[in-house]
CSV table of C-alpha atoms in Angstrom, one decimal:
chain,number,residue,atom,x,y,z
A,1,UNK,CA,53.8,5.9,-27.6
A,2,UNK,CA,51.5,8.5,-25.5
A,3,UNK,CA,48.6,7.7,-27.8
A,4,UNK,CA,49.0,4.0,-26.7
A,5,UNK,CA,48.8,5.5,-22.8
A,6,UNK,CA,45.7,7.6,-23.5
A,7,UNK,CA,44.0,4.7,-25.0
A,8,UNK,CA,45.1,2.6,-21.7
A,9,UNK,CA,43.6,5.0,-19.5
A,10,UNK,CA,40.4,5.2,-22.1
A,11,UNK,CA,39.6,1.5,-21.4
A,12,UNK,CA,40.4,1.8,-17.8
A,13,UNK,CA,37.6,4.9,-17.6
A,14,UNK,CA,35.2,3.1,-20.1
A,15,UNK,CA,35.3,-0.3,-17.7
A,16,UNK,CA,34.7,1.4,-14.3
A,17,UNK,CA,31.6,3.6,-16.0
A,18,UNK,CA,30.8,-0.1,-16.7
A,19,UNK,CA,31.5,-1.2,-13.5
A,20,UNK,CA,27.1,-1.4,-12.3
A,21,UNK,CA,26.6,-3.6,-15.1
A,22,UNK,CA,30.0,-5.7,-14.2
A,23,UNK,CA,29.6,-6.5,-10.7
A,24,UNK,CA,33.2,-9.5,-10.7
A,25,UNK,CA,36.3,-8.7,-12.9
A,26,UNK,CA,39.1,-11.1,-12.9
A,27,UNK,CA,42.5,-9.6,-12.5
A,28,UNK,CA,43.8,-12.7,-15.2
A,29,UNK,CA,43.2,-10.8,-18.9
A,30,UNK,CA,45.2,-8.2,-20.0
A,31,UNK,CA,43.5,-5.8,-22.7
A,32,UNK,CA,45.4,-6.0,-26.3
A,33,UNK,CA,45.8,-2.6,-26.0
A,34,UNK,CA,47.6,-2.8,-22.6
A,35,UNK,CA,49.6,-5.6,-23.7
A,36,UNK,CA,51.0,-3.6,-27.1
A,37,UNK,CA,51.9,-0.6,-24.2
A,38,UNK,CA,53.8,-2.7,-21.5
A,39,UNK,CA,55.5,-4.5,-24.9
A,40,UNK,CA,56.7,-1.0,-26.1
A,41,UNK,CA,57.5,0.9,-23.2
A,42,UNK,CA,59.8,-2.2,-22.4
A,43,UNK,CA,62.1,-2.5,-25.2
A,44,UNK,CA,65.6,-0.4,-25.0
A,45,UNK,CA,65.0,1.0,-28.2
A,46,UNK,CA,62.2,2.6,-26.3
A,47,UNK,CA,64.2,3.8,-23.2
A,48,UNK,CA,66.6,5.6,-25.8
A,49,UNK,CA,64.0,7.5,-28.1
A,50,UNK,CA,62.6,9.1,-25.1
A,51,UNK,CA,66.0,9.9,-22.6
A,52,UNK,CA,65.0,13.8,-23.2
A,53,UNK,CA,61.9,13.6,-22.3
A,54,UNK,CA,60.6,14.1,-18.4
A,55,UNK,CA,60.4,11.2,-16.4
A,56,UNK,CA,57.1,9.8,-15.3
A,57,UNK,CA,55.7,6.8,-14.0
A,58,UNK,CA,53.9,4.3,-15.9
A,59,UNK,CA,51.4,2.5,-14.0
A,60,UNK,CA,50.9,-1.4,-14.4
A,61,UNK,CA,47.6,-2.1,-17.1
A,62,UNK,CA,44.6,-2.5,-15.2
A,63,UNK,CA,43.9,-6.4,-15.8
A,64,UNK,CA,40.1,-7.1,-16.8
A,65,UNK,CA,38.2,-10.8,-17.2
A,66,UNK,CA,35.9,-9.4,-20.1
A,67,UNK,CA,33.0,-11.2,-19.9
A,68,UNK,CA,32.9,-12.5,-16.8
A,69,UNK,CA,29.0,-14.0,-16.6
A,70,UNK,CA,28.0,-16.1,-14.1
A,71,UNK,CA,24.0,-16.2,-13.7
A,72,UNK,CA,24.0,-18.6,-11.7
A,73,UNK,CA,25.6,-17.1,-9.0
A,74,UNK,CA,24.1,-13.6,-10.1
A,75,UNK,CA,26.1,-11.7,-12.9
A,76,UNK,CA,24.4,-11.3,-15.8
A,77,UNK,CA,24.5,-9.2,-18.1
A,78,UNK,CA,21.6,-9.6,-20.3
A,79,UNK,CA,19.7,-9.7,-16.5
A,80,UNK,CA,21.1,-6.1,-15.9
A,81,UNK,CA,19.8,-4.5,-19.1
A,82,UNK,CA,16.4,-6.3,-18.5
A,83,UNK,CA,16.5,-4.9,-15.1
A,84,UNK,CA,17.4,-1.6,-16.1
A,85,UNK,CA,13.8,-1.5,-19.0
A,86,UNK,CA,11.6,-2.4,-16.1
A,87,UNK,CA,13.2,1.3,-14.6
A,88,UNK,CA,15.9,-0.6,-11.7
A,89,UNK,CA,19.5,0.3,-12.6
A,90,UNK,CA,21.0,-2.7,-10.8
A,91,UNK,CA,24.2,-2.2,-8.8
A,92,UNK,CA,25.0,-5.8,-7.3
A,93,UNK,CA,23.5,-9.0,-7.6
A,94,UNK,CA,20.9,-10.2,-9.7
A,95,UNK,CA,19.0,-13.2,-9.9
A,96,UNK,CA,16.1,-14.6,-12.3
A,97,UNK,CA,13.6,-17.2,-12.2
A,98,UNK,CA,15.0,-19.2,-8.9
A,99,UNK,CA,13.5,-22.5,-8.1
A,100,UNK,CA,11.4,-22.6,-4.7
A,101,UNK,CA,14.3,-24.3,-2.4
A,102,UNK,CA,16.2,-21.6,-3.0
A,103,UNK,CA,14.2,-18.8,-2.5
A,104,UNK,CA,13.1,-20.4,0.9
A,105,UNK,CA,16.8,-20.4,1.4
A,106,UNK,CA,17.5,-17.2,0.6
A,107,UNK,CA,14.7,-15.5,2.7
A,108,UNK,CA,14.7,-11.9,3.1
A,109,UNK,CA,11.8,-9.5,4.3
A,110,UNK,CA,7.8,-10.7,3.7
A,111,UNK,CA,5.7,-8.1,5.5
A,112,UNK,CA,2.3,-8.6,4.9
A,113,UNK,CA,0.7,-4.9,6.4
A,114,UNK,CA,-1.8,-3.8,4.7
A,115,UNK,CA,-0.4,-1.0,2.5
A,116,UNK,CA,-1.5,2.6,2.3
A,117,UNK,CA,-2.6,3.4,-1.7
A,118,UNK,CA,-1.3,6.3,-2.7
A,119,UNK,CA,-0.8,8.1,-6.3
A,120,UNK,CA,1.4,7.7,-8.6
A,121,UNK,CA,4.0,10.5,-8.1
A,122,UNK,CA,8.0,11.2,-9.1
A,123,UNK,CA,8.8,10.8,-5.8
A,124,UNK,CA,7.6,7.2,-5.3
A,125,UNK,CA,9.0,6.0,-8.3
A,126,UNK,CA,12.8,7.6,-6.7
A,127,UNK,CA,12.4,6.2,-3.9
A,128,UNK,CA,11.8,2.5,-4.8
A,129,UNK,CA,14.1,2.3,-8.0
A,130,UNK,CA,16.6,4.2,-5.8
A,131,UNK,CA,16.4,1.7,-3.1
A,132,UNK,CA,16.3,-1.4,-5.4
A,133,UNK,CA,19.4,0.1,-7.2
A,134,UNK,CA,21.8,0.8,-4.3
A,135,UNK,CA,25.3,-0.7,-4.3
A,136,UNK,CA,25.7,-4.2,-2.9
A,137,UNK,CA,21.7,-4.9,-3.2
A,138,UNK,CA,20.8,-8.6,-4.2
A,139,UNK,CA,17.7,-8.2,-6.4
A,140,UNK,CA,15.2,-11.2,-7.1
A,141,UNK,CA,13.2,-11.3,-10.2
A,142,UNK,CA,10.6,-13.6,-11.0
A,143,UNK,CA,9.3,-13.3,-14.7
A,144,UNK,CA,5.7,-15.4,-14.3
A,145,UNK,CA,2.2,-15.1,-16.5
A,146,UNK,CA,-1.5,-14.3,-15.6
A,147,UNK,CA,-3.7,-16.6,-17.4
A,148,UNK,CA,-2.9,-20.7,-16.5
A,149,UNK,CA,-2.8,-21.4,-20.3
A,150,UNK,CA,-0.2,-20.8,-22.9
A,151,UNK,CA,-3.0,-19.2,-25.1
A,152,UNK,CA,-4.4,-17.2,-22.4
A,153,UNK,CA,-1.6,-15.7,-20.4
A,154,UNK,CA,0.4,-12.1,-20.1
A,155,UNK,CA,3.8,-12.1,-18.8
A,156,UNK,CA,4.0,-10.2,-15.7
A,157,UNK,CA,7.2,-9.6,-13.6
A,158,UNK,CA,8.5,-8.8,-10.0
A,159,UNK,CA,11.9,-6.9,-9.0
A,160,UNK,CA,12.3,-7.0,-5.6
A,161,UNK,CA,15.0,-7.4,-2.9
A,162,UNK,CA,13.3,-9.9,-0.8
A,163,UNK,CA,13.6,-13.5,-2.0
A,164,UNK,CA,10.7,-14.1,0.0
A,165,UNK,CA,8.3,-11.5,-1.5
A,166,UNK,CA,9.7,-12.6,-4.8
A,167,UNK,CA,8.2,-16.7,-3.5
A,168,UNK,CA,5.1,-15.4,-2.7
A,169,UNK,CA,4.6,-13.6,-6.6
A,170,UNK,CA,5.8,-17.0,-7.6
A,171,UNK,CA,3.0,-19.1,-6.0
A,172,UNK,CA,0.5,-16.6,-6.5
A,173,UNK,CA,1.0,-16.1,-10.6
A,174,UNK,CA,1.0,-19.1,-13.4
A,175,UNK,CA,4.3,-20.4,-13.9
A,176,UNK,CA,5.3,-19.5,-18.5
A,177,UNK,CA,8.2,-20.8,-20.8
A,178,UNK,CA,11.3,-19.1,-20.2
A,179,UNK,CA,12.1,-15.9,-22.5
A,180,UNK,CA,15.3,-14.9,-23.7
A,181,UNK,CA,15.8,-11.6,-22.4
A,182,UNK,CA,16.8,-10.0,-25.2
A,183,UNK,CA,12.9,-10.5,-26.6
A,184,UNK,CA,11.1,-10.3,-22.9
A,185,UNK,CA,8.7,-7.6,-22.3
A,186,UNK,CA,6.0,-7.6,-19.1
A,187,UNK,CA,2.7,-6.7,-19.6
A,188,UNK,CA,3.0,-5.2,-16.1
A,189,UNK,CA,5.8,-5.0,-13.5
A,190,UNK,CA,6.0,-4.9,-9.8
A,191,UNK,CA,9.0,-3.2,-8.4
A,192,UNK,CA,8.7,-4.0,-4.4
A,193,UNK,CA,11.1,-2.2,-2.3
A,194,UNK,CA,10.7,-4.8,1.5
A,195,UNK,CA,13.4,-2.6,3.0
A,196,UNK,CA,12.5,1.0,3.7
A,197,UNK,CA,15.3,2.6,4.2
A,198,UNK,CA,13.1,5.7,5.9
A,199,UNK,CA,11.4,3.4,7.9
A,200,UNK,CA,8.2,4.8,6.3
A,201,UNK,CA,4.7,3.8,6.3
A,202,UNK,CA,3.7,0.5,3.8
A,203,UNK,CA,2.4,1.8,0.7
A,204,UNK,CA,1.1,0.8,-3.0
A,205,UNK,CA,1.3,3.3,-5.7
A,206,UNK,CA,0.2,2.0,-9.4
A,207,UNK,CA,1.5,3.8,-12.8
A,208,UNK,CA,-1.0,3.3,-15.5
A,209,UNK,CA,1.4,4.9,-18.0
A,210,UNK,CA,4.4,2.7,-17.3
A,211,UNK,CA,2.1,-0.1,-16.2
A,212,UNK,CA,4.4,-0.6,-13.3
A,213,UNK,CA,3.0,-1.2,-9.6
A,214,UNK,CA,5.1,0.6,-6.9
A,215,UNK,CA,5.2,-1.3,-3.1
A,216,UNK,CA,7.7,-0.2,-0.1
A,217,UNK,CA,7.8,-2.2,3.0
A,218,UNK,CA,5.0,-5.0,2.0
A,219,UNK,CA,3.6,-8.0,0.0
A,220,UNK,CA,0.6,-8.3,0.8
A,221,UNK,CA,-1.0,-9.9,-1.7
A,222,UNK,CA,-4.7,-8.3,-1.3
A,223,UNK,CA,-3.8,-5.2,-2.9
A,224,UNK,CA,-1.9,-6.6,-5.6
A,225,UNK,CA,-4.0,-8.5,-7.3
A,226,UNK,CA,-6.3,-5.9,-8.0
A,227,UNK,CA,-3.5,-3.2,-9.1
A,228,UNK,CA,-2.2,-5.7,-11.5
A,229,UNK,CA,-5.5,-6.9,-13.2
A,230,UNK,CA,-6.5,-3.0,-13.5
A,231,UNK,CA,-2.6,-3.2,-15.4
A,232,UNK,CA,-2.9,-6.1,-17.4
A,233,UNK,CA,-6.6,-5.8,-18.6
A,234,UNK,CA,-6.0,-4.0,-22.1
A,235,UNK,CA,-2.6,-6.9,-23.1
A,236,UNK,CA,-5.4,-9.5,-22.8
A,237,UNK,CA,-7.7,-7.9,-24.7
A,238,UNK,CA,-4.8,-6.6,-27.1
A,239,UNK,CA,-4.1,-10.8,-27.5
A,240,UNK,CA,-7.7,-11.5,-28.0
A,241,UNK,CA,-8.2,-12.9,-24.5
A,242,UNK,CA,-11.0,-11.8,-22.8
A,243,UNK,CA,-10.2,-11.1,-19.0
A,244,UNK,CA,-12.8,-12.0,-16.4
A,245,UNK,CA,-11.8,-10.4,-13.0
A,246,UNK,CA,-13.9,-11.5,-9.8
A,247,UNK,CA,-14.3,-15.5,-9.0
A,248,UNK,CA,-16.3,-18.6,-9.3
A,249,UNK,CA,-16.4,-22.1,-10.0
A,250,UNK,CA,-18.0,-24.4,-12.9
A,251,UNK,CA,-21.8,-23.3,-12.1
A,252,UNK,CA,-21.3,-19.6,-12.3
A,253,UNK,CA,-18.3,-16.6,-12.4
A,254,UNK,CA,-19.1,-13.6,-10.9
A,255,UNK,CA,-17.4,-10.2,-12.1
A,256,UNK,CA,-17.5,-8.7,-9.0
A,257,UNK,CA,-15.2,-8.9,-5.9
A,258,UNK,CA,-17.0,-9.8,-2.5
A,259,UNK,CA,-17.7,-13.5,-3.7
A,260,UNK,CA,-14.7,-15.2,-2.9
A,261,UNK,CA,-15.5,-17.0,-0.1
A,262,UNK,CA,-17.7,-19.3,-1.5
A,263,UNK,CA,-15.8,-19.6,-5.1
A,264,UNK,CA,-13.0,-22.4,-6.0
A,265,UNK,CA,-11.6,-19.8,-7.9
A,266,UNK,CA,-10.8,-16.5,-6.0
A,267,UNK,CA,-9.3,-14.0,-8.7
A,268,UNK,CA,-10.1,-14.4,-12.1
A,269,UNK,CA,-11.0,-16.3,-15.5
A,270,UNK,CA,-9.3,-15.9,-18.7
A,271,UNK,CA,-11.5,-16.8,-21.9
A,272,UNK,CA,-10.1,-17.0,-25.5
A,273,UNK,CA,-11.5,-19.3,-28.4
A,274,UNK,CA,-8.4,-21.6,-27.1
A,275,UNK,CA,-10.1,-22.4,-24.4
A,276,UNK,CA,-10.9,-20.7,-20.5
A,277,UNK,CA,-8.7,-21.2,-17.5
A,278,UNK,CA,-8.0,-19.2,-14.4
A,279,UNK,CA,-6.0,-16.2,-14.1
A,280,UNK,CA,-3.9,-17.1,-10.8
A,281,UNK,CA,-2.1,-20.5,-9.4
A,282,UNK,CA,-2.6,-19.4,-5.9
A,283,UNK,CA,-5.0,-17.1,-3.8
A,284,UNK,CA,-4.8,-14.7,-1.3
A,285,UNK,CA,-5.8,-15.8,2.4
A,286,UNK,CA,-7.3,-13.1,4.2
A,287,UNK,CA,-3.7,-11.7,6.2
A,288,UNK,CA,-2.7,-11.0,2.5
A,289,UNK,CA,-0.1,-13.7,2.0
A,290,UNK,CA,-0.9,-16.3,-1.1
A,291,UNK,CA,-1.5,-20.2,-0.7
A,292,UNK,CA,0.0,-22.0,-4.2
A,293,UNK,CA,-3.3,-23.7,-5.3
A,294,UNK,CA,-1.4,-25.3,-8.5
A,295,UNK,CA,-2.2,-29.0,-8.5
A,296,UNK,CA,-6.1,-27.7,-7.5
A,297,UNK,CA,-7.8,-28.2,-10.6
A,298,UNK,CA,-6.2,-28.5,-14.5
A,299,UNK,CA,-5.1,-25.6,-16.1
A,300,UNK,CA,-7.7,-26.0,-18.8
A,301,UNK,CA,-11.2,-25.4,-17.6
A,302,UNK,CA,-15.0,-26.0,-18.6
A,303,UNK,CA,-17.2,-23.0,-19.6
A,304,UNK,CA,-18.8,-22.2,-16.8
A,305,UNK,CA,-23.3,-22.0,-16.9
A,306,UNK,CA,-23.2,-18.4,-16.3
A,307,UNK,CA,-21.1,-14.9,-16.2
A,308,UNK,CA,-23.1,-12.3,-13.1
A,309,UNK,CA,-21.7,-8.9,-14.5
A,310,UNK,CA,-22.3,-6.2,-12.4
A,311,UNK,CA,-23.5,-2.4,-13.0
A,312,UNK,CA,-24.1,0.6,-10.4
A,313,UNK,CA,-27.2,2.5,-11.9
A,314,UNK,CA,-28.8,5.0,-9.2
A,315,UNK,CA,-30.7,6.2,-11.9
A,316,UNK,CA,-32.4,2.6,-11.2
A,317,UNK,CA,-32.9,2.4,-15.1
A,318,UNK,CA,-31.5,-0.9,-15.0
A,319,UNK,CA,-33.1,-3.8,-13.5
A,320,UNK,CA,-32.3,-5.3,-10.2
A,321,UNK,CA,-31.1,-8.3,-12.2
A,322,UNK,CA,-31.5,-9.3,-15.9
A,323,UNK,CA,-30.9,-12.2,-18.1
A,324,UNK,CA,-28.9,-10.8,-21.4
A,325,UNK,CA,-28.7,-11.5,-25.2
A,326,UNK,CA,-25.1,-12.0,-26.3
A,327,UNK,CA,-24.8,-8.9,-28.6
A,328,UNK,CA,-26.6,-6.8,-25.3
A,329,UNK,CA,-24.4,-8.3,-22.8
A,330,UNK,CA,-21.3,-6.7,-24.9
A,331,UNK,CA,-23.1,-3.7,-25.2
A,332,UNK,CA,-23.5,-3.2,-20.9
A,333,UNK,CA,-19.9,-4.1,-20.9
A,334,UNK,CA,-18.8,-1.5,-22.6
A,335,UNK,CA,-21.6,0.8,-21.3
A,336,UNK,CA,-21.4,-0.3,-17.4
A,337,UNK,CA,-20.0,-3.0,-16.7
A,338,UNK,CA,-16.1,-2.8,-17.9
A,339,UNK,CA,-13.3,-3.2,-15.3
A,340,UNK,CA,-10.5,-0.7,-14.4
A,341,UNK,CA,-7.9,-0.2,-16.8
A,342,UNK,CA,-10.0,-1.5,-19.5
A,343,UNK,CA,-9.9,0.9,-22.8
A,344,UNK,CA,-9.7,-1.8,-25.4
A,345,UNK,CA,-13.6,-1.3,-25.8
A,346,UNK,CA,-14.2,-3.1,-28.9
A,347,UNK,CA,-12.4,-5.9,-28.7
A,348,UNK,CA,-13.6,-6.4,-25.3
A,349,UNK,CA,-17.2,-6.4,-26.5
A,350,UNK,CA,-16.3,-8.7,-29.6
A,351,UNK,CA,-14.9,-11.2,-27.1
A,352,UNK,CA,-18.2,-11.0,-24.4
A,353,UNK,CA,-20.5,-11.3,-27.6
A,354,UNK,CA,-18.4,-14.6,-28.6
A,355,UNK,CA,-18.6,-16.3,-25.0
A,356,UNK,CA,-22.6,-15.2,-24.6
A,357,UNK,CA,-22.5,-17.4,-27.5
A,358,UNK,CA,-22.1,-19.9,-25.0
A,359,UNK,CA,-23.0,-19.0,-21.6
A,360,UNK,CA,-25.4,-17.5,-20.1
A,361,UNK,CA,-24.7,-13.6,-19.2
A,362,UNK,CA,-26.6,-11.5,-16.3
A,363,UNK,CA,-26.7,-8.4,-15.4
A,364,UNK,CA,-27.1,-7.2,-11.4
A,365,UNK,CA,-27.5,-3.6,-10.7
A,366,UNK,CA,-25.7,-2.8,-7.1
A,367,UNK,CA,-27.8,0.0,-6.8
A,368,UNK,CA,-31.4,-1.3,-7.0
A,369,UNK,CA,-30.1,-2.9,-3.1
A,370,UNK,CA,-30.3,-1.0,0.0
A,371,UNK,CA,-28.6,-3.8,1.7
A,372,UNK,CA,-25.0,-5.9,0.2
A,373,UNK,CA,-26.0,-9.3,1.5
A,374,UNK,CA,-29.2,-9.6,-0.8
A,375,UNK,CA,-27.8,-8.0,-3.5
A,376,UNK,CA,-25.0,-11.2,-3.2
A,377,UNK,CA,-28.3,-13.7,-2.5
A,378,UNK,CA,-29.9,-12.9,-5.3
A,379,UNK,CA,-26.4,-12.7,-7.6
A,380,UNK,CA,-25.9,-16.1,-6.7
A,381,UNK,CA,-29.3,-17.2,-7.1
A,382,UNK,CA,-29.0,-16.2,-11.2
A,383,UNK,CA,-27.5,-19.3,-12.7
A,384,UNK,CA,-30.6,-21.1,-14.7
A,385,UNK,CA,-33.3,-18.5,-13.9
A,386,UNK,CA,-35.3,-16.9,-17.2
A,387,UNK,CA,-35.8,-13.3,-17.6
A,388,UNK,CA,-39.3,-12.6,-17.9
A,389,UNK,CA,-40.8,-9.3,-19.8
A,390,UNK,CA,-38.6,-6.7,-20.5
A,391,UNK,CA,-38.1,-3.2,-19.0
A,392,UNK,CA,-38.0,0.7,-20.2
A,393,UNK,CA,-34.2,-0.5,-21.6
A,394,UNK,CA,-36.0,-3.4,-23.4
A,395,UNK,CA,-33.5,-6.6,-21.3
A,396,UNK,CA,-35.6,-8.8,-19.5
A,397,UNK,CA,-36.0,-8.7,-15.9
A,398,UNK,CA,-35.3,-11.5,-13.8
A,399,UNK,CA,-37.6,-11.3,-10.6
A,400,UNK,CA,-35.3,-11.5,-7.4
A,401,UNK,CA,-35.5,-10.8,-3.9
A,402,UNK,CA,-34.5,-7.4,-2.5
A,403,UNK,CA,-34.3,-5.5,-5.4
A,404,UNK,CA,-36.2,-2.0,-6.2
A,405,UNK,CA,-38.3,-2.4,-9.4
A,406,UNK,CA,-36.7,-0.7,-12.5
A,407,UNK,CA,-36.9,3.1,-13.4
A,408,UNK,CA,-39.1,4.1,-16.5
A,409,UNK,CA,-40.5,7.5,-18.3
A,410,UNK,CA,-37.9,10.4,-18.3
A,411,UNK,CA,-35.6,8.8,-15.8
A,412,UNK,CA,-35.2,5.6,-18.1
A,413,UNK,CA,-35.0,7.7,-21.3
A,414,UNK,CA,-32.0,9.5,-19.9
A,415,UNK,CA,-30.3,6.9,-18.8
A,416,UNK,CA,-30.7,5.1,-22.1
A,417,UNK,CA,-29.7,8.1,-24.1
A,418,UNK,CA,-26.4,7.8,-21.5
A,419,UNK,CA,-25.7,4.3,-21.9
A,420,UNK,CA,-26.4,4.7,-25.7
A,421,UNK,CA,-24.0,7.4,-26.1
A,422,UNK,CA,-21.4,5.8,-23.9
A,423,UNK,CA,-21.1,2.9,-26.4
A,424,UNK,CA,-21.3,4.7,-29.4
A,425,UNK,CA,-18.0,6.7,-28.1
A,426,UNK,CA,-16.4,3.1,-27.3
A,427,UNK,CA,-17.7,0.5,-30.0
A,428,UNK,CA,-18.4,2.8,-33.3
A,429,UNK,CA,-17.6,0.0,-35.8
A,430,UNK,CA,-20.2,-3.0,-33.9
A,431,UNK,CA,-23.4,-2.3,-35.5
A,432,UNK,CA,-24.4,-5.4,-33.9
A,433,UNK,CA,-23.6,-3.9,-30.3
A,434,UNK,CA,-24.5,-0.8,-31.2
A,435,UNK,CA,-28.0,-2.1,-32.2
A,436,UNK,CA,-28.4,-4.2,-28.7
A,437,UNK,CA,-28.9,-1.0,-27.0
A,438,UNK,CA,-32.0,0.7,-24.9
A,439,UNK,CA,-34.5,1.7,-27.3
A,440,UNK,CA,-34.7,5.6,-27.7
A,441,UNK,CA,-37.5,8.3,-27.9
A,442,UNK,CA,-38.2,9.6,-31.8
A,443,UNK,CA,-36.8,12.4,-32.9
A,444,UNK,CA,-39.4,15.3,-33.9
């Protein structure tokens, strides 16, 4: 009979440890367990056996509704575990994947200050996981992709409690198929905290390791973009996706940031042999909130005439601008020209090499321009143009306004004995690439 009692109080422990994960219980189940108890302790023959022992009071069984899921009006469980593997132990409502009516309905926070950056530290990640797990907070999560085609795209994900924050991460990223959550995993997270609890200043904090981007008290949209493509970079190249960061339209796509403006497309390009798209349904206008661009242009798009990538030599070995061969624009990629986050060298280079195949690739070098406005004029002025002889690093120059003429002798030899070195480190099996390089000075 006592056995039956500790096992009552067991279940009754067991259930309120679980209590974070089961937000509703229904007082309209009694356990087995609780049932066999109250059935024992009831009967006369019961009463009897035990008239010598000491009186006590046996408390009615605590009644539980086991499961009680309801995603629709936030309890779920499979939600919660999710939740808890992007580092948010949830302790109140959560909701995934809501349609746009009701996140406008819902509302909540949407500050759109431009955030302090700050590193990654323990302390950030407390305070935000903290805050998004306190009891009683709603959380909104929005499971979206980077890349607008099926072939092309990374999941990415948001956990925030501000429905609108959550709307604007909708609009902004590609809408994907629905993933059971059992088998979801993000390429990267954002965990965005809109209410401060301290009051603090706005901030953005990015976690290469756990590729998870921290925010507290904004969502602006400016500084996000970039903190998740330096994320995302090496799951596209891991899915044989080349990522193309910087903007452009059909004529030409520039791998740079500072072109926007004048570009259809302000954040990105995803290329695979599936076929090329753009990273982003929606762009950021210039206070840092996102306008949903998704019926702008198809998901699928033409290859564009020409790739601008962009290098920062003040060695001035490298050309002002240069028209390149597909096997040496992979081998400046890796050398100069890769994004941040980007360590999936090879496979990057394999996938440049395959699209210069196609298109056209150029080089700019930043530093060969005293001033930013003609090193952008004669960027944009690439598209079509021939490179002409070729320089110390044997790539053909492409004569352009503004631009300091090319190192050579020692300076040149250094740098090419760099560069060289560089992608040796980063793309050992691609003799091809590896042959593309700068010629280099004899040996004695």
């Amino acid at each position: 009979g006592m056995a039956a009692v500790r096992v009552m109080v067991g279940v009754r422990s067991a259930a309120r440890h679980m209590r974070p994960f089961l937000p509703r219980l229904s007082a309209s189940y009694v356990t087995p367990v609780a049932a066999a108890a109250r059935s024992k302790f009831s009967s006369p023959s019961a009463s009897r056996s035990m008239s010598t022992v000491s009186k006590f009071t046996l408390e009615d069984p605590e009644e539980l509704l086991f499961p009680n899921e309801d995603p629709e009006n936030g309890i779920s469980y499979d939600l919660n575990w999710s939740i808890c593997g992007s580092g948010v132990v949830p302790q109140g409502l959560a909701f995934r994947n809501l349609r746009t009516p009701q996140l406008e309905a819902a509302g909540g926070p949407s500050s759109l200050s431009a955030p302090k950056s700050l590193p990654f530290s323990k302390d950030i990640d407390r305070e935000v996981t903290e805050g998004l797990g306190e009891h009683g907070i709603k959380l909104y999560v929005q499971d979206m992709a980077l890349g607008a085609l099926l072939a092309n795209e990374v999941p990415v994900r948001i956990v925030t409690d501000s429905a609108a924050a959550a709307l604007m991460f909708k609009n902004l990223c590609s809408t994907t198929r629905t993933v059971h959550l059992q088998e979801y995993q993000e390429a990267a997270c954002v965990l965005l905290l809109a209410n401060q609890k301290s009051g603090g200043e706005p901030f953005i904090s990015v976690d290469g390791k756990q590729k998870t981007v921290y925010m507290g008290g904004t969502m602006n949209a400016s500084s996000l973009v970039p903190a998740l493509a330096e994320l995302s970079t090496d799951a596209f190249l891991q899915k044989g996706v080349l990522p193309l960061w910087g903007s452009g339209d059909a004529d030409c796509v520039f791998l740079s940031s500072g072109f926007e403006n004048d570009s259809v497309v302000k954040h990105g390009f995803a290329y695979s042999s599936a076929g090329f798209c753009r990273m982003f349904m929606g762009s950021v206008a210039g206070d840092g909130s996102v306008n949903s661009e998704y019926s702008l242009m198809p998901n699928s798009l033409g290859l564009p005439k020409a790739v601008i990538m962009f290098a920062d030599d003040a060695s001035m070995a490298i050309p002002a601008a240069s028209e390149l061969s597909p096997a040496q624009a992979a081998f400046y990629y890796a050398a100069a020209c890769a994004p941040a986050g980007c360590s999936q060298f090879e496979a990057a280079a394999q996938l440049v090499m395959q699209m210069a195949g196609k298109v056209t690739f150029y080089m700019v070098n930043k530093a060969a321009f005293t001033d930013e406005a003609l090193m952008k004029d004669a960027a944009a002025s690439l598209a079509g143009q021939k490179g002409g002889s070729a320089c110390a690093l044997g790539i053909k120059e492409v004569t352009v306004s503004g631009g300091a003429p090319a190192a050579s002798g020692a300076a040149a030899e250094a740098t090419a004995k760099a560069l060289s070195d560089k992608v040796a480190s980063r793309c050992k099996t691609l003799d091809a690439v590896l042959a593309a390089g700068p010629p280099l000075p004899k040996k004695e």
